[in-house]
PDB file of C-alpha atoms in Angstrom:
ATOM      1  CA  MET C   1     127.739 114.601  74.932  1.00 66.00           C
ATOM      2  CA  SER C   2     129.375 117.574  72.966  1.00 75.00           C
ATOM      3  CA  TYR C   3     132.478 119.445  74.473  1.00 79.00           C
ATOM      4  CA  GLY C   4     130.056 122.577  74.782  1.00 74.00           C
ATOM      5  CA  GLU C   5     128.132 120.781  76.916  1.00 71.00           C
ATOM      6  CA  TRP C   6     130.515 119.156  78.993  1.00 71.00           C
ATOM      7  CA  LYS C   7     132.417 122.697  79.523  1.00 75.00           C
ATOM      8  CA  ARG C   8     129.075 124.658  80.397  1.00 74.00           C
ATOM      9  CA  GLU C   9     128.909 126.040  83.802  1.00 78.00           C
ATOM     10  CA  THR C  10     126.257 124.098  86.049  1.00 80.00           C
ATOM     11  CA  SER C  11     123.648 125.889  88.264  1.00 80.00           C
ATOM     12  CA  SER C  12     122.165 125.112  91.522  1.00 80.00           C
ATOM     13  CA  TRP C  13     118.755 124.725  89.423  1.00 82.00           C
ATOM     14  CA  ASP C  14     120.594 122.180  87.049  1.00 80.00           C
ATOM     15  CA  ILE C  15     121.943 120.203  89.998  1.00 80.00           C
ATOM     16  CA  LEU C  16     118.571 119.985  91.869  1.00 78.00           C
ATOM     17  CA  PHE C  17     116.009 119.704  89.199  1.00 78.00           C
ATOM     18  CA  ARG C  18     117.454 117.908  85.988  1.00 78.00           C
ATOM     19  CA  LEU C  19     117.470 114.268  85.409  1.00 77.00           C
ATOM     20  CA  HIS C  20     120.903 114.210  83.945  1.00 76.00           C
ATOM     21  CA  LEU C  21     123.695 114.561  86.525  1.00 75.00           C
ATOM     22  CA  PRO C  22     126.196 117.399  85.863  1.00 75.00           C
ATOM     23  CA  TYR C  23     129.877 116.058  85.223  1.00 76.00           C
ATOM     24  CA  ARG C  24     131.417 119.265  86.449  1.00 79.00           C
ATOM     25  CA  ALA C  25     131.070 120.702  90.019  1.00 82.00           C
ATOM     26  CA  PRO C  26     130.031 124.272  89.844  1.00 85.00           C
ATOM     27  CA  ARG C  27     132.077 127.252  91.269  1.00 87.00           C
ATOM     28  CA  SER C  28     129.760 128.360  93.984  1.00 88.00           C
ATOM     29  CA  LYS C  29     130.420 126.670  97.495  1.00 92.00           C
ATOM     30  CA  LEU C  30     126.743 125.780  97.984  1.00 91.00           C
ATOM     31  CA  ALA C  31     126.323 124.688  94.505  1.00 88.00           C
ATOM     32  CA  ALA C  32     129.421 122.397  95.003  1.00 90.00           C
ATOM     33  CA  PHE C  33     128.067 120.980  98.051  1.00 92.00           C
ATOM     34  CA  LEU C  34     124.888 120.107  96.396  1.00 90.00           C
ATOM     35  CA  TRP C  35     126.659 118.540  93.558  1.00 89.00           C
ATOM     36  CA  ARG C  36     128.708 116.420  95.599  1.00 92.00           C
ATOM     37  CA  ARG C  37     125.632 115.127  97.565  1.00 92.00           C
ATOM     38  CA  ARG C  38     123.642 114.428  94.443  1.00 88.00           C
ATOM     39  CA  VAL C  39     126.992 112.636  93.046  1.00 90.00           C
ATOM     40  CA  TRP C  40     127.053 110.706  96.371  1.00 92.00           C
ATOM     41  CA  LEU C  41     123.165 109.750  96.377  1.00 88.00           C
ATOM     42  CA  GLU C  42     123.291 108.707  92.713  1.00 88.00           C
ATOM     43  CA  THR C  43     126.417 106.620  93.127  1.00 89.00           C
ATOM     44  CA  THR C  44     125.411 105.173  96.408  1.00 91.00           C
ATOM     45  CA  PHE C  45     121.836 103.820  95.011  1.00 87.00           C
ATOM     46  CA  ALA C  46     122.832 103.257  91.458  1.00 89.00           C
ATOM     47  CA  LEU C  47     120.596 106.101  90.292  1.00 87.00           C
ATOM     48  CA  SER C  48     123.064 107.042  87.649  1.00 83.00           C
ATOM     49  CA  MET C  49     122.598 103.636  85.775  1.00 89.00           C
ATOM     50  CA  MET C  50     118.814 104.109  85.508  1.00 89.00           C
ATOM     51  CA  GLN C  51     116.954 105.671  82.958  1.00 90.00           C
ATOM     52  CA  PRO C  52     115.150 109.266  83.576  1.00 87.00           C
ATOM     53  CA  TRP C  53     111.772 107.826  84.343  1.00 91.00           C
ATOM     54  CA  GLU C  54     113.355 105.405  86.710  1.00 92.00           C
ATOM     55  CA  LYS C  55     114.687 108.103  88.622  1.00 88.00           C
ATOM     56  CA  VAL C  56     111.353 109.698  89.044  1.00 89.00           C
ATOM     57  CA  VAL C  57     109.814 106.560  90.121  1.00 94.00           C
ATOM     58  CA  VAL C  58     112.596 105.776  92.748  1.00 91.00           C
ATOM     59  CA  VAL C  59     112.353 109.482  94.019  1.00 87.00           C
ATOM     60  CA  CYS C  60     108.505 109.607  94.290  1.00 93.00           C
ATOM     61  CA  VAL C  61     108.379 106.121  95.975  1.00 95.00           C
ATOM     62  CA  PHE C  62     111.161 107.697  98.479  1.00 92.00           C
ATOM     63  CA  TRP C  63     109.172 111.112  99.025  1.00 92.00           C
ATOM     64  CA  LEU C  64     106.175 108.987  99.539  1.00 97.00           C
ATOM     65  CA  PHE C  65     107.616 106.856 102.171  1.00 96.00           C
ATOM     66  CA  MET C  66     109.077 109.666 103.841  1.00 95.00           C
ATOM     67  CA  VAL C  67     105.706 111.892 104.054  1.00 96.00           C
ATOM     68  CA  VAL C  68     104.009 108.839 105.636  1.00 95.00           C
ATOM     69  CA  PHE C  69     106.790 108.168 107.973  1.00 94.00           C
ATOM     70  CA  LEU C  70     106.720 111.948 109.099  1.00 94.00           C
ATOM     71  CA  ILE C  71     102.963 111.792 109.021  1.00 93.00           C
ATOM     72  CA  SER C  72     102.858 108.754 111.164  1.00 89.00           C
ATOM     73  CA  GLY C  73     105.503 110.365 113.621  1.00 88.00           C
ATOM     74  CA  TYR C  74     103.737 113.547 113.994  1.00 88.00           C
ATOM     75  CA  LEU C  75     100.412 111.629 114.810  1.00 88.00           C
ATOM     76  CA  TYR C  76     102.075 108.831 117.109  1.00 87.00           C
ATOM     77  CA  PHE C  77     104.559 110.896 118.978  1.00 86.00           C
ATOM     78  CA  PRO C  78     102.244 112.876 121.551  1.00 83.00           C
ATOM     79  CA  HIS C  79     100.641 109.776 122.479  1.00 81.00           C
ATOM     80  CA  HIS C  80     104.127 108.054 122.773  1.00 83.00           C
ATOM     81  CA  VAL C  81     105.370 111.088 124.961  1.00 83.00           C
ATOM     82  CA  ARG C  82     102.469 110.843 127.122  1.00 80.00           C
ATOM     83  CA  TYR C  83     102.792 107.214 127.872  1.00 80.00           C
ATOM     84  CA  VAL C  84     106.561 107.599 128.451  1.00 82.00           C
ATOM     85  CA  PHE C  85     105.470 110.456 130.948  1.00 81.00           C
ATOM     86  CA  GLY C  86     102.912 108.084 132.511  1.00 76.00           C
ATOM     87  CA  ARG C  87     105.314 105.197 132.946  1.00 80.00           C
ATOM     88  CA  THR C  88     108.243 107.663 134.558  1.00 81.00           C
ATOM     89  CA  ARG C  89     105.403 109.310 136.874  1.00 77.00           C
ATOM     90  CA  TYR C  90     104.767 105.674 138.070  1.00 77.00           C
ATOM     91  CA  TYR C  91     108.365 104.480 138.148  1.00 82.00           C
ATOM     92  CA  LEU C  92     109.570 107.863 140.277  1.00 82.00           C
ATOM     93  CA  SER C  93     106.486 108.120 142.511  1.00 79.00           C
ATOM     94  CA  GLY C  94     106.534 104.365 143.639  1.00 71.00           C
ATOM     95  CA  ARG C  95     102.950 103.890 143.974  1.00 67.00           C
ATOM     96  CA  GLU C  96     100.699 101.109 142.392  1.00 59.00           C
ATOM     97  CA  LEU C  97      97.300 102.058 141.066  1.00 59.00           C
ATOM     98  CA  ASP C  98      94.281 100.517 142.572  1.00 63.00           C
ATOM     99  CA  VAL C  99      92.422  98.131 140.085  1.00 62.00           C
ATOM    100  CA  PRO C 100      89.679 100.586 138.804  1.00 69.00           C
ATOM    101  CA  ALA C 101      92.491 103.393 138.455  1.00 68.00           C
ATOM    102  CA  ALA C 102      94.741 101.233 136.734  1.00 66.00           C
ATOM    103  CA  LEU C 103      92.131 100.108 134.156  1.00 67.00           C
ATOM    104  CA  LYS C 104      91.041 103.634 133.541  1.00 69.00           C
ATOM    105  CA  TRP C 105      94.742 104.682 132.927  1.00 66.00           C
ATOM    106  CA  SER C 106      95.296 101.847 130.609  1.00 67.00           C
ATOM    107  CA  ALA C 107      92.260 102.453 128.782  1.00 68.00           C
ATOM    108  CA  SER C 108      93.318 105.878 128.096  1.00 66.00           C
ATOM    109  CA  TYR C 109      95.827 104.518 125.913  1.00 63.00           C
ATOM    110  CA  LEU C 110      93.477 102.283 123.705  1.00 64.00           C
ATOM    111  CA  ASN C 111      92.389 103.255 120.395  1.00 55.00           C
ATOM    112  CA  PRO C 112      89.961 106.279 120.244  1.00 52.00           C
ATOM    113  CA  TRP C 113      87.828 104.027 117.507  1.00 51.00           C
ATOM    114  CA  ALA C 114      87.519 101.330 120.265  1.00 51.00           C
ATOM    115  CA  ASN C 115      83.717 100.300 120.556  1.00 49.00           C
ATOM    116  CA  ALA C 116      81.486  98.960 123.342  1.00 48.00           C
ATOM    117  CA  SER C 117      81.883  95.442 122.283  1.00 55.00           C
ATOM    118  CA  ASN C 118      85.580  95.588 123.522  1.00 58.00           C
ATOM    119  CA  PRO C 119      85.819  93.657 126.929  1.00 55.00           C
ATOM    120  CA  LEU C 120      88.062  96.140 128.346  1.00 59.00           C
ATOM    121  CA  ALA C 121      86.126  98.916 127.310  1.00 60.00           C
ATOM    122  CA  TYR C 122      83.127  97.496 128.589  1.00 55.00           C
ATOM    123  CA  ALA C 123      85.102  97.070 132.164  1.00 57.00           C
ATOM    124  CA  VAL C 124      86.357 100.603 132.265  1.00 61.00           C
ATOM    125  CA  ARG C 125      82.957 102.052 131.573  1.00 60.00           C
ATOM    126  CA  ALA C 126      81.674  99.833 134.161  1.00 53.00           C
ATOM    127  CA  VAL C 127      84.008 101.113 136.508  1.00 54.00           C
ATOM    128  CA  SER C 128      83.359 104.722 135.772  1.00 58.00           C
ATOM    129  CA  ILE C 129      79.691 104.200 136.308  1.00 50.00           C
ATOM    130  CA  GLY C 130      80.703 102.570 139.743  1.00 46.00           C
ATOM    131  CA  GLU C 131      82.627 105.594 140.691  1.00 48.00           C
ATOM    132  CA  ASP C 132      80.215 108.154 139.691  1.00 42.00           C
ATOM    133  CA  LEU C 133      77.356 106.622 142.029  1.00 40.00           C
TER     134      LEU C 133
END
């Protein structure tokens, strides 16, 4: 690295999107904060020891896992809140449900793709048919 490159003022763009870590902290407060975070990240996970293509692979795998985690949380969280609300309601009211109502309540938490060959789904369907009569 030449003296001119070392002396060059780094920008926020260089800090966020260049593969090589700038050696000097920039003057602006936001860019300096981002630079410190990038230095911390690269030294903690030894990214500074990797080739640029290895850094790209590591960052892509990280973002892939992060996206999958966030999507699964987005899809599962409403179901879990509903379940916790039902359990809280049960513990606060102190009432036990009768068997058909308990079967219907617990079957509402089954997978939506459960088919009729599932014995519990069959029992719930039979109970609901009996209640309709």
